[in-house]
CSV table of C-alpha atoms in Angstrom, one decimal:
chain,number,residue,atom,x,y,z
A,1,MET,CA,-0.4,-45.1,21.3
A,2,LYS,CA,0.7,-44.0,17.8
A,3,LEU,CA,-1.4,-40.8,18.2
A,4,PHE,CA,0.3,-39.9,21.5
A,5,LYS,CA,3.7,-40.4,19.9
A,6,LEU,CA,2.8,-38.2,17.0
A,7,VAL,CA,1.6,-35.4,19.3
A,8,LYS,CA,4.7,-35.7,21.5
A,9,ASN,CA,7.0,-35.4,18.4
A,10,PHE,CA,5.0,-32.5,17.1
A,11,ARG,CA,5.3,-30.7,20.4
A,12,ASN,CA,9.1,-31.2,20.7
A,13,ASP,CA,9.8,-30.2,17.1
A,14,GLU,CA,11.3,-26.7,17.0
A,15,GLU,CA,12.1,-26.3,13.3
A,16,GLY,CA,9.0,-24.2,12.7
A,17,ALA,CA,9.8,-21.9,15.5
A,18,VAL,CA,13.1,-21.0,13.8
A,19,THR,CA,11.3,-20.3,10.6
A,20,VAL,CA,8.9,-17.9,12.4
A,21,ASP,CA,11.9,-16.1,14.0
A,22,TRP,CA,13.5,-15.5,10.6
A,23,VAL,CA,10.2,-14.3,9.1
A,24,VAL,CA,9.7,-11.8,11.9
A,25,LEU,CA,13.3,-10.6,11.6
A,26,THR,CA,13.0,-10.2,7.9
A,27,ALA,CA,9.7,-8.3,8.2
A,28,ALA,CA,11.4,-6.0,10.7
A,29,VAL,CA,14.3,-5.3,8.4
A,30,VAL,CA,12.0,-4.6,5.5
A,31,GLY,CA,9.9,-2.3,7.7
A,32,LEU,CA,12.9,-0.3,8.8
A,33,GLY,CA,14.0,0.0,5.1
A,34,VAL,CA,10.6,1.4,4.1
A,35,ALA,CA,10.6,3.8,7.0
A,36,ALA,CA,14.1,5.1,6.1
A,37,LEU,CA,13.0,5.5,2.5
A,38,ALA,CA,9.9,7.5,3.5
A,39,ALA,CA,12.1,9.7,5.7
A,40,VAL,CA,14.6,10.5,3.0
A,41,LYS,CA,12.2,10.7,0.1
A,42,GLY,CA,11.0,14.3,0.8
A,43,GLY,CA,14.5,15.7,1.2
A,44,THR,CA,15.9,14.2,-1.9
A,45,GLY,CA,12.9,15.5,-4.0
A,46,ALA,CA,13.5,19.0,-2.8
A,47,LEU,CA,17.3,18.7,-3.4
A,48,THR,CA,16.7,17.4,-6.9
A,49,THR,CA,14.5,20.3,-7.7
A,50,LYS,CA,17.2,22.8,-6.5
A,51,ILE,CA,19.9,21.1,-8.5
A,52,SER,CA,17.8,21.0,-11.6
A,53,ALA,CA,17.0,24.8,-11.3
A,54,HIS,CA,20.7,25.6,-10.8
A,55,LEU,CA,21.8,23.5,-13.8
A,56,SER,CA,19.1,25.0,-16.0
A,57,GLY,CA,20.4,28.5,-15.3
A,58,GLN,CA,24.0,27.7,-16.3
A,59,SER,CA,25.5,28.2,-19.8
A,60,ILE,CA,28.5,26.7,-21.5
A,61,SER,CA,30.9,29.1,-23.2
A,62,THR,CA,32.7,27.6,-26.2
A,63,THR,CA,35.3,30.2,-27.2
A,64,PHE,CA,38.4,29.0,-28.8
């Protein structure tokens, strides 16, 4: 009888299901963040190169 009661309590316990939901939700958010980073990374690299080239061509005039 004790085994049946243990199995019944295990089947009715839903705390683990909530944990699984949060793990899946967190994994989805992390995945979306990584996808967004991958999408933006190429554009920011090209923009950084253009800014660096422009700033390298500039000169500062110090006439007083």
